[in-house]
Coordinates of C-alpha atoms in Angstrom, one line a residue:
X1 CA -169.7 202.6 -45.8
X2 CA -168.5 206.1 -45.2
X3 CA -171.4 208.1 -43.8
X4 CA -170.2 211.7 -44.5
X5 CA -167.8 213.8 -46.4
X6 CA -165.9 214.4 -43.2
X7 CA -165.7 210.6 -42.6
X8 CA -164.1 210.1 -46.0
X9 CA -161.7 212.9 -45.4
X10 CA -160.5 211.5 -42.1
X11 CA -160.1 208.0 -43.6
X12 CA -158.0 209.3 -46.5
X13 CA -155.9 211.6 -44.2
X14 CA -155.2 208.6 -42.1
X15 CA -154.1 206.5 -45.1
X16 CA -151.9 209.3 -46.4
X17 CA -150.3 209.8 -43.0
X18 CA -149.6 206.0 -42.7
X19 CA -148.2 205.8 -46.3
X20 CA -146.0 208.8 -45.8
X21 CA -144.2 207.2 -42.9
X22 CA -143.1 204.2 -45.0
X23 CA -142.3 206.1 -48.2
X24 CA -138.7 205.3 -48.8
X25 CA -136.4 206.3 -51.7
X26 CA -135.1 203.3 -53.7
X27 CA -133.2 202.6 -56.9
X28 CA -135.8 201.3 -59.4
X29 CA -133.3 199.3 -61.5
X30 CA -131.9 197.6 -58.4
X31 CA -135.2 196.4 -57.2
X32 CA -137.2 195.7 -60.4
X33 CA -136.6 194.4 -63.8
X34 CA -138.4 196.7 -66.3
X35 CA -140.1 194.5 -68.9
X36 CA -141.9 197.1 -71.0
X37 CA -143.7 200.5 -70.9
X38 CA -147.5 200.0 -70.8
X39 CA -148.6 203.6 -71.1
X40 CA -147.7 207.3 -70.9
X41 CA -149.6 210.2 -69.5
X42 CA -149.2 213.9 -68.7
X43 CA -147.9 213.2 -65.2
X44 CA -145.9 210.0 -65.7
X45 CA -146.1 206.5 -67.1
X46 CA -147.0 202.9 -66.3
X47 CA -144.4 200.1 -66.5
X48 CA -144.6 196.3 -66.5
X49 CA -142.0 195.2 -64.0
X50 CA -140.8 192.1 -62.2
X51 CA -139.8 192.2 -58.6
X52 CA -136.2 190.9 -58.3
X53 CA -136.8 189.5 -54.9
X54 CA -140.1 187.7 -55.4
X55 CA -140.2 187.3 -59.2
X56 CA -143.8 188.7 -59.2
X57 CA -144.8 190.7 -62.2
X58 CA -146.8 193.8 -61.6
X59 CA -147.7 197.3 -63.0
X60 CA -145.8 200.3 -61.6
X61 CA -147.5 203.6 -61.9
X62 CA -144.8 206.3 -62.0
X63 CA -145.6 210.0 -61.3
X64 CA -143.0 212.7 -62.2
X65 CA -141.8 214.4 -59.1
X66 CA -141.5 217.7 -61.1
X67 CA -145.2 217.5 -62.0
X68 CA -146.9 216.3 -58.8
X69 CA -146.4 216.8 -55.1
X70 CA -145.7 214.1 -52.6
X71 CA -149.1 214.8 -51.0
X72 CA -151.0 214.5 -54.3
X73 CA -149.2 211.2 -55.0
X74 CA -149.9 209.8 -51.6
X75 CA -153.6 210.8 -51.9
X76 CA -153.9 209.0 -55.2
X77 CA -152.2 206.0 -53.8
X78 CA -154.5 206.0 -50.7
X79 CA -157.7 206.4 -52.8
X80 CA -156.6 203.5 -55.0
X81 CA -155.8 201.3 -51.9
X82 CA -159.0 202.4 -50.2
X83 CA -161.1 201.2 -53.2
X84 CA -159.1 198.1 -54.3
X85 CA -161.2 195.5 -52.4
X86 CA -163.9 195.6 -55.2
X87 CA -163.5 193.0 -57.9
X88 CA -164.0 195.6 -60.7
X89 CA -161.4 198.1 -59.3
X90 CA -157.7 197.6 -59.9
X91 CA -156.0 195.8 -57.1
X92 CA -153.3 197.7 -55.1
X93 CA -150.4 195.9 -53.5
X94 CA -149.9 198.6 -50.9
X95 CA -146.3 199.2 -52.2
X96 CA -145.4 202.8 -52.6
X97 CA -141.9 204.4 -52.9
X98 CA -140.0 207.2 -54.6
X99 CA -136.9 207.4 -56.7
X100 CA -134.7 210.4 -57.6
X101 CA -137.2 211.5 -60.3
X102 CA -140.6 209.9 -59.6
X103 CA -143.1 208.6 -57.1
X104 CA -144.3 205.0 -57.7
X105 CA -146.9 202.5 -56.5
X106 CA -147.6 198.9 -57.5
X107 CA -150.8 197.4 -58.9
X108 CA -152.0 194.2 -60.4
X109 CA -151.1 193.6 -64.0
X110 CA -153.8 193.7 -66.7
X111 CA -153.5 192.6 -70.3
X112 CA -154.6 195.9 -71.7
X113 CA -157.5 198.4 -71.6
X114 CA -160.8 198.7 -73.4
X115 CA -159.3 200.8 -76.1
X116 CA -157.0 197.9 -77.1
X117 CA -160.0 195.8 -78.0
X118 CA -161.7 198.3 -80.3
X119 CA -160.8 198.2 -84.0
X120 CA -161.1 201.3 -86.1
X121 CA -164.3 200.3 -87.8
X122 CA -166.0 197.8 -85.4
X123 CA -167.4 198.2 -82.0
X124 CA -167.5 195.4 -79.4
X125 CA -170.1 192.6 -79.6
X126 CA -173.3 193.2 -77.7
X127 CA -172.7 190.5 -75.1
X128 CA -169.2 192.1 -74.4
X129 CA -170.7 195.6 -74.0
X130 CA -173.3 194.2 -71.6
X131 CA -170.6 192.5 -69.5
X132 CA -168.7 195.8 -69.5
X133 CA -171.8 197.7 -68.5
X134 CA -172.5 195.5 -65.5
X135 CA -169.0 195.6 -64.2
X136 CA -168.4 199.3 -64.7
X137 CA -171.8 200.0 -63.0
X138 CA -170.8 197.9 -60.1
X139 CA -167.5 199.7 -59.7
X140 CA -169.2 203.1 -59.9
X141 CA -171.8 202.2 -57.3
X142 CA -169.1 200.9 -54.9
X143 CA -167.0 204.1 -55.4
X144 CA -170.1 206.1 -54.7
X145 CA -170.9 204.1 -51.5
X146 CA -167.4 204.9 -50.3
X147 CA -168.0 208.7 -50.7
X148 CA -165.8 209.2 -53.7
X149 CA -166.4 210.1 -57.4
X150 CA -164.1 209.0 -60.2
X151 CA -164.6 211.9 -62.6
X152 CA -162.5 210.4 -65.4
X153 CA -164.3 207.4 -66.6
X154 CA -163.2 206.5 -70.2
X155 CA -162.0 203.3 -72.0
X156 CA -158.4 204.1 -71.3
X157 CA -159.1 203.9 -67.6
X158 CA -160.9 200.6 -67.7
X159 CA -158.4 197.7 -67.7
X160 CA -159.1 194.2 -69.1
X161 CA -157.9 190.9 -67.8
X162 CA -159.3 188.7 -70.6
X163 CA -160.2 189.5 -74.2
X164 CA -163.9 188.8 -73.7
X165 CA -164.2 191.2 -70.8
X166 CA -165.3 188.7 -68.2
X167 CA -163.1 190.7 -65.9
X168 CA -162.5 194.4 -66.3
X169 CA -161.4 196.9 -63.6
X170 CA -161.5 200.7 -63.2
X171 CA -158.2 202.4 -62.6
X172 CA -156.6 205.9 -62.3
X173 CA -158.0 207.7 -59.3
X174 CA -155.7 210.8 -59.7
X175 CA -158.7 213.0 -60.5
X176 CA -161.2 211.5 -58.2
X177 CA -162.8 213.7 -55.5
X178 CA -164.8 213.3 -52.4
X179 CA -168.5 213.4 -53.1
X180 CA -170.2 216.7 -52.2
X181 CA -167.0 218.8 -52.3
X182 CA -166.3 221.6 -54.7
X183 CA -164.0 221.0 -57.7
X184 CA -161.5 223.8 -58.2
X185 CA -161.8 223.6 -62.0
X186 CA -163.3 221.4 -64.8
X187 CA -162.1 217.9 -64.3
X188 CA -161.9 215.0 -66.7
X189 CA -161.7 214.4 -70.5
X190 CA -163.7 216.8 -72.6
X191 CA -165.6 214.4 -74.8
X192 CA -166.8 212.5 -71.6
X193 CA -167.8 215.6 -69.6
X194 CA -171.4 216.2 -68.6
X195 CA -172.9 219.4 -70.0
X196 CA -173.1 221.0 -66.5
X197 CA -169.3 220.8 -66.5
X198 CA -168.4 221.4 -70.1
X199 CA -170.6 224.5 -70.5
X200 CA -169.1 226.5 -67.7
X201 CA -166.0 228.7 -68.0
X202 CA -163.6 229.9 -65.3
X203 CA -165.3 233.2 -65.3
X204 CA -168.8 231.9 -65.0
X205 CA -170.5 233.1 -61.9
X206 CA -172.2 229.7 -61.5
X207 CA -168.9 227.8 -61.7
X208 CA -168.9 226.7 -58.1
X209 CA -172.5 225.4 -58.1
X210 CA -171.9 223.7 -61.4
X211 CA -168.8 221.9 -60.2
X212 CA -170.2 220.4 -57.0
X213 CA -168.9 216.9 -57.2
X214 CA -171.5 214.1 -57.6
X215 CA -171.8 210.7 -59.1
X216 CA -174.4 211.9 -61.5
X217 CA -171.6 213.6 -63.5
X218 CA -169.9 210.2 -63.9
X219 CA -173.1 208.5 -65.0
X220 CA -172.9 210.8 -68.1
X221 CA -169.4 209.6 -68.8
X222 CA -170.6 206.0 -68.4
X223 CA -173.2 206.6 -71.1
X224 CA -170.6 208.1 -73.5
X225 CA -168.4 205.0 -72.8
X226 CA -171.2 202.6 -73.7
X227 CA -172.0 204.6 -76.9
X228 CA -168.4 204.4 -77.9
X229 CA -168.0 200.7 -77.3
X230 CA -170.8 200.1 -79.8
X231 CA -170.0 202.8 -82.4
X232 CA -166.2 203.4 -82.1
X233 CA -166.9 207.1 -82.1
X234 CA -168.0 210.0 -79.8
X235 CA -171.6 211.3 -80.2
X236 CA -170.0 214.8 -80.1
X237 CA -166.7 216.4 -79.2
X238 CA -168.1 218.4 -76.4
X239 CA -171.5 218.8 -74.8
X240 CA -171.9 222.5 -75.6
X241 CA -174.7 224.4 -77.3
X242 CA -172.4 225.4 -80.2
X243 CA -171.8 221.7 -81.2
X244 CA -174.3 220.8 -83.8
X245 CA -174.5 217.1 -83.0
X246 CA -175.0 217.8 -79.3
X247 CA -177.6 220.5 -80.1
X248 CA -179.6 217.9 -82.2
X249 CA -179.4 215.5 -79.2
X250 CA -180.6 218.3 -76.9
X251 CA -183.6 219.0 -79.0
X252 CA -184.5 215.4 -79.2
X253 CA -184.2 215.0 -75.5
X254 CA -186.5 218.0 -74.9
X255 CA -189.1 216.5 -77.2
X256 CA -188.4 212.8 -76.8
X257 CA -191.9 211.6 -77.3
X258 CA -192.6 213.7 -80.4
X259 CA -189.6 213.6 -82.7
X260 CA -187.3 211.0 -84.2
X261 CA -183.8 210.6 -82.8
X262 CA -181.0 212.2 -84.7
X263 CA -179.1 210.0 -87.1
X264 CA -176.2 208.9 -84.8
X265 CA -178.8 207.6 -82.3
X266 CA -181.3 206.0 -84.8
X267 CA -179.1 202.9 -85.0
X268 CA -180.3 201.8 -81.5
X269 CA -183.6 200.1 -80.7
X270 CA -186.2 202.1 -78.7
X271 CA -185.5 200.4 -75.4
X272 CA -181.8 201.2 -75.7
X273 CA -182.6 204.8 -76.5
X274 CA -184.6 204.9 -73.3
X275 CA -181.5 203.6 -71.4
X276 CA -179.3 206.3 -73.0
X277 CA -181.9 209.0 -72.3
X278 CA -181.6 208.1 -68.6
X279 CA -177.8 208.0 -68.5
X280 CA -177.5 211.2 -70.6
X281 CA -180.4 213.2 -69.2
X282 CA -179.6 216.9 -69.7
X283 CA -181.0 217.8 -66.3
X284 CA -178.6 216.1 -63.9
X285 CA -181.3 215.8 -61.2
X286 CA -183.2 213.5 -63.6
X287 CA -180.2 211.4 -64.6
X288 CA -180.4 207.7 -63.7
X289 CA -178.0 205.9 -61.5
X290 CA -175.5 203.7 -63.2
X291 CA -177.1 200.6 -61.8
X292 CA -180.3 201.2 -63.8
X293 CA -178.6 199.8 -66.9
X294 CA -179.2 196.4 -65.2
X295 CA -182.9 196.8 -66.1
X296 CA -182.1 196.7 -69.8
X297 CA -179.9 193.5 -69.9
X298 CA -182.8 191.3 -71.2
X299 CA -183.4 193.7 -74.0
X300 CA -181.9 193.5 -77.5
X301 CA -179.3 196.2 -77.7
X302 CA -178.4 195.4 -81.3
X303 CA -181.3 193.2 -82.4
X304 CA -179.9 189.8 -81.4
X305 CA -180.3 187.4 -78.6
X306 CA -177.6 187.8 -75.9
X307 CA -176.3 185.3 -73.3
X308 CA -174.2 187.0 -70.6

């Protein structure tokens, strides 16, 4: 386990240096058969490919060379490789290269992501959500133990390897940061951001203190993910005071013992509300660790008996 911020920095710098020495420019079409595009993002895309030499199928993450630097690419590749030994983090093959227009690295091939399982009107079954909770929590605890923070936990970044979610894996470490460092700006997806991030602006005098990177910010995102897996919706667009649904949640959290939960939350049993209150504690110093969801596995999350 990395013992300090400096330890993690040195490990990643070493991995980046090693990877840079072997980063060759190749012709993608000559070396791989492109089967299909799996996804698109702001900085690139993910392809399903088959290696022409080995016939192995894999996922290639491509980053546009006009939108990212070689160092940023190598850092993302190194973080992914550094964490890939955990069973709930996407496996990396250690293969990185560049083409004339992109950087690329190879990862194991999933069948989809959590979003692909969610229908417009139905959330996932309780047993499936519990399996997801256990595995996501395990991955977050491992990432934290290695001195990193993911900072962009959402269903699109949680890959599935079977439709019942017996095996899911976190992916996409492009926005991840070293724990205890300062983020240069707000990082992540708005609807999953903790209030201490979403409520600051670039001109806020408390910006640097608010954006100190810690795993407690990711726990909030974890809570939003679990809520969405059940309800197929966000509890609010952004955790800011001007958002009415968030303000109702805030008032309830401040008077938890004395008032009834607002309507979006009243669908959950009291024990599950207690779990969410820990994951989504407004005061980040009181926010639970992700592993504390394990204490609620024997409870009824939707009023039925569950076998994991």
